[in-house]
Amino acid sequence: MPENICINCKKYLEKIRKYIDLKENEVDTLTKPRRTLMFSFPVPMDDGETKIFTGYRVQFNDARGPTKGGIRFHPDADLEEIRTLAFLMALKCAVVNIPFGGAKGGVIVDPKKLSKNELEHLSRAYIREIFKFIGPDRDIPAPDVNTTPQIMAWMMDEYEKIKQANAPGVITGKPIELRGSKLRDIATSLGGAFILREFMKAKKLKPEETTIAIQGIGNAGGNVAKILSEWGYKIVAISDSKNGIYNEKGLDIKKVLSYKKEKGNLIGIDEKEVSNKELLELDVGVLIPAALGDQITKDNADDIKAKIILELANGPTTPEADTILDKNNVEVIPDILANAGGVVVSYFEWVQNSMNYYWEEDEVKEKLEKIMINATKEFEVNCASYKCNMRDALHILAINKILAAEKLRGIH
Ligand code: NAD
């Protein structure tokens, strides 16, 4: 029987053990998720047949509050990856000081191959599998790769039907009409843009002199392209799963986004094509991976020419690649800070749901900015005191907070 253990988490911990001492039970707390659910479940298809899907939900650590994390629908969804992402969610919530632990879920499915009706059946069936283990005070799912506000709406509705009660706080990333929060749709990107702005200020770098390449043009990539181009940065390349485009003078992001919206991809747009491999290796000021995990690996890390990497995707850089980037003096602003804006506004959504009182856009924006800036300041102090790279400093900061909470609960 395999152990309920996260192999990647062990690799992360090994890196920081030269800076902090960890007892054996602390390593166990940080590598063994509290709960791992894996299940097969039937979903009726439009042709009258039933198809069996595999789903996961991992609740990693709840010492600091109810567990929180997205659900992804992807053909390559995999348990080890979901465990790692659940661990990173626990760290992320600690980094930005919001009262949640970490979780993640997923279904092995290519949602593009399902009709709207089948997607709704799948989303509702997934919730029926996990409803006993989630709830506003227990575990709160959210969107992730290929899951949308509409899917969150179906999921919330299914949960409320089972519970026979109003429970909007069970899930975040809902549409505004169903008690979602203003700005949740762009929160990840806006949070990342705030972090980049602070980083650039500290380095005395100017947006108008900075070129950017973005991998991914979905929620995270598309919105950050829009925000950063409005702030004066020059976005020279962007891609989706089919292809990428490049213009050294800067892309017209409004035009690119409306083309993508209309056609569903970037094929045929009047710009030079680049492969995803070429995009990652462009000589730009900032590279923003905003698609999937494991994109910068030991095989291409030495070819990365960007000076700064802003990780909007979760886990886009492998631990082996991190070491190579460090050696090459590439500064990586890690995912657990760079993309934390999404979970921060999810937290605001959960707070608004429990108050039943809803904030205006300006209020959400101001509160998000404050949390992101405070987290950056706290982390800079930590980084200076440990003299290590940004990822290790953030991991130490987060792990110390989680272990402090465990200790106060009586786990020594
Ligand atoms: P999304 O499904 O909206 O977009 C994903 C994008 O990646 C799409 O444009 C897709 O075409 C592209 N893509 C997929 N495979 C690719 C490949 N091999 N090469 C290039 N592009 C590829 O998903 P999203 O919500 O934007 O999430 C993207 C990343 O950001 C994920 O790692 C996710 O975990 C992370 N993230 C998202 C949020 C959020 O609030 N949406 C929050 C935190 C982290």
XYZ file of C-alpha atoms and ligand atoms in Angstrom:
456
model
C 0.000 0.000 0.000
C 1.710 3.314 -1.006
C 2.053 5.918 1.744
C 0.019 9.124 1.654
C 3.084 11.246 1.001
C 4.066 14.097 -1.334
C 7.417 13.374 -3.006
C 7.852 16.895 -4.456
C 7.201 18.464 -1.034
C 10.150 16.467 0.305
C 12.349 18.015 -2.408
C 11.218 21.523 -1.418
C 11.930 20.798 2.260
C 15.386 19.403 1.531
C 16.307 22.766 0.006
C 15.397 24.749 3.106
C 16.765 22.349 5.717
C 20.156 24.030 5.412
C 18.542 27.200 6.815
C 16.113 25.816 9.420
C 15.978 22.705 11.592
C 12.951 20.505 11.108
C 12.052 17.661 13.461
C 10.852 14.380 12.011
C 7.207 14.982 12.942
C 7.418 18.454 11.357
C 8.696 16.931 8.107
C 5.781 14.460 8.280
C 3.307 17.314 8.817
C 4.711 19.055 5.752
C 4.890 16.045 3.450
C 1.866 13.944 4.444
C -1.491 15.531 3.523
C -4.180 15.334 6.214
C -6.597 13.788 3.731
C -6.301 12.451 0.179
C -9.495 11.525 -1.643
C -9.309 9.568 -4.908
C -12.476 8.299 -6.491
C -14.066 7.014 -9.688
C -17.474 8.375 -10.502
C -20.057 7.909 -13.242
C -21.279 10.771 -15.437
C -24.093 10.438 -18.016
C -23.042 11.467 -21.541
C -25.304 13.003 -24.192
C -25.354 9.764 -26.229
C -27.049 7.930 -23.349
C -23.874 6.093 -22.274
C -22.242 6.547 -18.875
C -18.563 7.355 -18.598
C -16.418 6.775 -15.488
C -14.052 9.602 -14.487
C -11.266 9.756 -11.892
C -11.327 12.615 -9.382
C -9.109 13.817 -6.547
C -9.285 16.163 -3.588
C -6.273 16.642 -1.336
C -6.577 18.594 1.934
C -3.000 19.212 2.941
C -2.943 21.177 6.160
C -5.658 22.957 8.147
C -3.661 24.296 11.119
C -4.230 27.952 10.080
C -7.866 27.576 8.990
C -10.177 25.668 6.652
C -8.401 24.246 3.631
C -8.644 26.174 0.386
C -7.679 25.483 -3.200
C -8.842 25.138 -6.787
C -10.183 22.273 -8.846
C -8.634 21.586 -12.247
C -10.153 19.678 -15.144
C -7.287 18.359 -17.235
C -6.393 15.155 -19.118
C -3.022 15.073 -17.305
C -4.368 15.791 -13.784
C -2.295 13.601 -11.512
C -2.322 12.846 -7.804
C 1.309 13.745 -7.065
C 0.848 17.086 -8.828
C -2.374 17.754 -6.894
C -0.653 16.913 -3.598
C 2.167 19.328 -4.470
C -0.307 22.060 -5.418
C -2.240 21.512 -2.157
C 1.019 21.921 -0.211
C 1.815 25.108 -2.162
C -1.691 26.433 -1.390
C -1.025 25.985 2.351
C 2.222 27.931 1.966
C 0.586 30.604 -0.201
C -2.180 31.341 2.321
C 0.466 31.645 5.040
C 2.619 33.998 2.894
C -0.253 36.457 2.408
C -1.546 36.003 5.967
C -5.042 34.804 5.181
C -6.648 32.310 7.590
C -6.725 29.217 5.384
C -4.852 25.952 4.979
C -4.170 24.353 1.616
C -6.073 21.985 -0.658
C -6.371 21.138 -4.351
C -8.617 18.956 -6.482
C -8.925 17.719 -9.998
C -10.572 15.453 -12.508
C -8.818 13.600 -15.324
C -10.807 14.962 -18.248
C -10.421 17.056 -21.365
C -13.347 19.463 -20.857
C -13.062 20.655 -24.468
C -14.388 17.234 -25.504
C -17.539 17.562 -23.365
C -20.776 19.334 -24.239
C -22.038 22.036 -21.832
C -24.587 19.563 -20.522
C -21.925 16.880 -19.879
C -19.664 19.444 -18.184
C -22.502 20.387 -15.833
C -23.178 16.710 -14.997
C -19.458 16.158 -14.338
C -19.166 19.245 -12.081
C -22.231 18.288 -10.033
C -21.150 14.634 -9.759
C -17.690 15.716 -8.520
C -19.323 17.685 -5.693
C -21.550 14.720 -4.752
C -18.342 12.701 -4.263
C -16.691 15.199 -1.915
C -19.601 17.044 -0.255
C -19.070 15.347 3.124
C -15.557 16.715 3.320
C -16.092 20.311 2.190
C -17.986 23.319 3.567
C -17.458 27.013 4.368
C -15.669 26.105 7.619
C -13.960 23.000 6.354
C -12.632 23.039 2.798
C -13.452 25.660 0.170
C -12.793 24.844 -3.511
C -12.253 27.442 -6.259
C -11.482 27.601 -10.000
C -8.206 26.470 -11.499
C -7.118 25.315 -14.955
C -10.194 24.835 -17.198
C -12.738 25.515 -14.452
C -14.857 28.635 -14.746
C -17.278 30.783 -12.697
C -20.125 28.843 -14.367
C -18.642 25.565 -13.095
C -18.336 27.089 -9.598
C -22.024 28.087 -9.839
C -23.086 24.499 -10.664
C -20.897 23.166 -7.862
C -22.283 25.595 -5.279
C -25.830 24.835 -6.399
C -25.246 21.080 -6.052
C -23.806 21.526 -2.550
C -26.723 23.739 -1.472
C -29.212 21.205 -2.862
C -27.613 18.380 -0.867
C -27.429 20.509 2.297
C -30.880 22.041 1.768
C -29.410 25.370 2.835
C -27.786 28.531 1.550
C -24.023 28.059 1.708
C -22.325 30.402 -0.787
C -19.082 30.319 1.229
C -18.522 26.667 0.235
C -16.898 27.742 -2.998
C -15.241 30.878 -4.382
C -14.751 32.222 -7.879
C -18.529 32.300 -8.344
C -20.229 34.661 -10.799
C -21.124 38.075 -9.347
C -24.844 37.256 -9.709
C -24.360 34.275 -7.383
C -22.541 36.140 -4.620
C -19.103 36.195 -6.174
C -16.698 39.043 -5.389
C -16.002 41.983 -7.613
C -12.528 41.707 -9.203
C -12.188 37.926 -8.549
C -11.892 37.371 -12.305
C -8.700 39.442 -12.582
C -7.429 39.072 -9.003
C -4.562 36.656 -9.729
C -3.240 38.871 -12.486
C -3.752 42.129 -10.607
C -2.022 40.719 -7.512
C 0.894 39.574 -9.710
C 1.059 42.994 -11.357
C 1.257 44.687 -7.927
C 4.112 42.372 -6.921
C 5.973 43.028 -10.182
C 5.482 46.789 -9.732
C 7.003 46.665 -6.216
C 9.890 44.528 -7.428
C 10.612 46.855 -10.368
C 10.492 49.888 -8.070
C 13.048 48.306 -5.732
C 15.326 47.541 -8.709
C 14.717 51.023 -10.225
C 13.458 49.456 -13.472
C 10.940 51.284 -15.669
C 7.865 49.610 -17.242
C 8.318 51.384 -20.579
C 11.846 49.985 -20.858
C 10.786 46.446 -19.946
C 9.815 43.750 -22.443
C 7.600 40.863 -21.359
C 6.832 37.380 -22.729
C 3.768 35.562 -21.382
C 3.114 31.836 -21.691
C -0.653 31.287 -21.595
C -3.533 33.569 -22.516
C -6.213 32.209 -20.202
C -7.529 33.841 -17.056
C -4.097 34.497 -15.530
C -2.092 35.179 -18.729
C -4.734 37.134 -20.650
C -5.576 39.448 -17.759
C -1.973 40.123 -16.787
C -1.235 40.978 -20.429
C -4.081 43.494 -20.380
C -3.104 45.072 -17.036
C 0.626 45.303 -17.751
C 0.133 46.708 -21.250
C -2.177 49.366 -19.745
C 0.585 50.149 -17.217
C 3.050 50.809 -20.052
C 5.000 47.530 -20.296
C 5.842 46.201 -23.748
C 4.348 42.714 -24.185
C 6.361 41.186 -27.026
C 5.143 37.574 -26.947
C 2.154 35.548 -25.786
C 0.941 31.999 -26.399
C -1.767 29.435 -25.839
C -1.652 25.643 -26.027
C -1.719 25.750 -29.854
C 0.933 28.379 -30.701
C 2.643 31.623 -29.723
C 3.138 35.017 -31.360
C 6.011 37.487 -31.188
C 6.544 41.126 -32.141
C 9.723 42.817 -30.955
C 8.031 46.248 -31.177
C 5.277 45.094 -28.807
C 1.955 43.372 -29.469
C -1.340 45.238 -29.607
C -2.777 43.355 -26.622
C -6.344 44.628 -27.063
C -6.327 43.281 -30.613
C -4.719 39.967 -29.586
C -7.245 39.404 -26.788
C -10.235 40.152 -28.974
C -8.836 37.828 -31.709
C -8.433 35.046 -29.116
C -11.960 35.679 -27.818
C -13.465 35.551 -31.285
C -11.481 32.613 -32.781
C -10.641 30.637 -29.616
C -6.932 30.582 -30.543
C -4.141 32.698 -32.062
C -3.802 30.812 -35.337
C -3.829 33.074 -38.397
C -3.306 36.376 -36.544
C -1.009 38.741 -38.421
C 2.074 38.352 -36.178
C 5.262 36.272 -36.299
C 4.730 32.765 -34.884
C 6.909 31.339 -32.105
C 6.785 27.917 -30.512
C 6.273 27.670 -26.761
C 9.884 26.554 -26.410
C 11.079 29.672 -28.289
C 8.804 31.923 -26.226
C 10.269 30.663 -22.951
C 13.791 31.303 -24.232
C 13.255 34.853 -25.563
C 15.655 37.574 -24.472
C 13.156 39.666 -22.494
C 13.142 41.629 -19.246
C 10.368 39.562 -17.650
C 9.076 36.093 -18.469
C 5.624 35.260 -17.111
C 4.715 31.573 -17.172
C 0.913 31.619 -16.847
C -0.142 28.222 -18.218
C 0.819 24.900 -16.660
C 3.340 23.450 -14.205
C 6.807 22.060 -15.023
C 7.520 24.377 -17.963
C 11.022 25.409 -16.886
C 12.992 22.264 -16.220
C 16.620 21.136 -16.045
C 16.435 20.692 -19.845
C 15.693 24.338 -20.721
C 16.662 26.351 -17.611
C 20.116 27.145 -18.980
C 18.484 28.596 -22.129
C 16.271 31.067 -20.256
C 17.450 34.593 -21.081
C 14.885 36.608 -19.125
C 16.314 38.499 -16.134
C 13.156 38.159 -14.040
C 10.510 35.417 -13.931
C 7.084 36.196 -12.459
C 5.420 32.838 -11.791
C 1.704 33.328 -12.335
C 1.208 29.612 -13.012
C 1.480 27.183 -10.125
C 4.751 25.260 -10.068
C 6.041 26.307 -13.525
C 9.677 25.822 -12.420
C 10.963 22.458 -11.208
C 13.274 22.383 -8.146
C 16.179 21.252 -10.399
C 15.565 24.204 -12.755
C 15.475 26.564 -9.778
C 19.063 25.678 -8.894
C 20.181 26.384 -12.482
C 18.313 29.726 -12.614
C 19.936 30.708 -9.309
C 23.378 29.960 -10.704
C 22.553 32.091 -13.780
C 21.314 34.994 -11.594
C 17.765 34.873 -12.957
C 15.468 36.330 -10.307
C 12.370 34.217 -9.810
C 9.348 35.756 -8.078
C 7.760 32.507 -6.898
C 4.202 31.360 -7.489
C 3.186 31.385 -3.845
C 3.609 35.157 -3.804
C 3.234 36.082 -7.494
C -0.162 34.428 -8.014
C -1.571 34.788 -4.480
C -3.924 37.598 -5.566
C -6.472 34.978 -6.634
C -6.732 33.343 -3.251
C -6.718 36.731 -1.508
C -9.839 37.839 -3.396
C -11.291 34.350 -2.868
C -10.813 35.058 0.824
C -12.611 38.396 0.372
C -15.434 36.542 -1.397
C -15.725 34.084 1.515
C -15.728 36.987 4.025
C -18.424 38.828 2.029
C -20.487 35.615 1.814
C -20.381 35.175 5.581
C -21.274 38.862 6.202
C -23.859 38.891 3.418
C -22.544 42.355 2.596
C -20.742 43.095 -0.663
C -17.888 45.497 -1.408
C -17.425 47.792 -4.376
C -14.585 47.251 -6.843
C -12.409 50.050 -5.402
C -12.621 48.588 -1.922
C -11.595 45.121 -3.124
C -8.715 46.587 -5.140
C -7.433 48.672 -2.239
C -7.594 45.724 0.192
C -5.846 43.424 -2.311
C -3.065 45.938 -2.914
C -2.500 46.346 0.828
C -2.239 42.598 1.448
C 0.135 42.061 -1.486
C 2.402 44.947 -0.444
C 2.466 43.834 3.204
C 3.328 40.277 2.163
C 6.145 41.604 -0.046
C 7.575 43.680 2.816
C 7.404 40.800 5.301
C 9.076 38.500 2.806
C 11.873 40.963 1.976
C 12.863 41.024 5.654
C 12.903 37.210 5.714
C 14.904 37.041 2.489
C 17.557 39.396 3.862
C 17.846 37.555 7.171
C 18.355 34.106 5.590
C 20.485 35.262 2.635
C 18.795 32.810 0.286
C 16.800 33.013 -2.921
C 13.212 34.261 -2.968
C 11.613 30.825 -3.161
C 13.526 29.415 -0.203
C 12.824 32.584 1.824
C 9.097 32.369 1.111
C 8.983 28.671 1.926
C 10.766 29.279 5.247
C 8.404 32.137 6.089
C 5.299 30.071 5.319
C 6.497 26.870 6.957
C 7.393 28.695 10.163
C 3.840 30.106 10.294
C 2.230 26.700 9.693
C 4.431 24.980 12.274
C 3.769 27.766 14.808
C 0.018 27.176 14.378
C 0.490 23.407 14.745
C 2.540 23.965 17.896
C -0.116 26.204 19.440
C -2.645 23.453 18.736
C -0.474 21.044 20.699
C 1.534 19.223 18.048
C 5.150 19.468 19.224
P -6.882 28.893 -17.991
O -7.419 27.539 -18.276
O -7.794 30.071 -17.996
O -5.683 29.226 -19.008
C -4.608 28.377 -19.259
C -3.883 28.912 -20.491
O -2.711 28.138 -20.721
C -4.680 28.805 -21.784
O -4.463 29.971 -22.544
C -4.078 27.601 -22.492
O -4.245 27.632 -23.893
C -2.638 27.781 -22.093
N -1.855 26.565 -22.218
C -2.160 25.302 -21.874
N -1.146 24.478 -22.171
C -0.180 25.250 -22.703
C 1.102 24.995 -23.210
N 1.615 23.759 -23.214
N 1.817 26.026 -23.659
C 1.323 27.284 -23.655
N 0.133 27.600 -23.201
C -0.607 26.588 -22.730
O -6.140 28.743 -16.604
P -5.703 29.909 -15.608
O -6.752 30.044 -14.584
O -5.243 31.088 -16.386
O -4.454 29.206 -14.906
C -3.150 29.243 -15.475
C -2.140 28.948 -14.394
O -2.285 29.908 -13.369
C -2.297 27.576 -13.730
O -1.032 27.081 -13.377
C -3.076 27.894 -12.480
O -2.855 26.923 -11.460
C -2.473 29.239 -12.133
N -3.324 30.054 -11.249
C -4.535 30.501 -11.657
C -5.320 31.250 -10.778
C -6.629 31.828 -11.189
O -7.226 32.551 -10.365
N -7.101 31.601 -12.391
C -4.845 31.503 -9.485
C -3.587 31.049 -9.118
C -2.829 30.315 -10.018
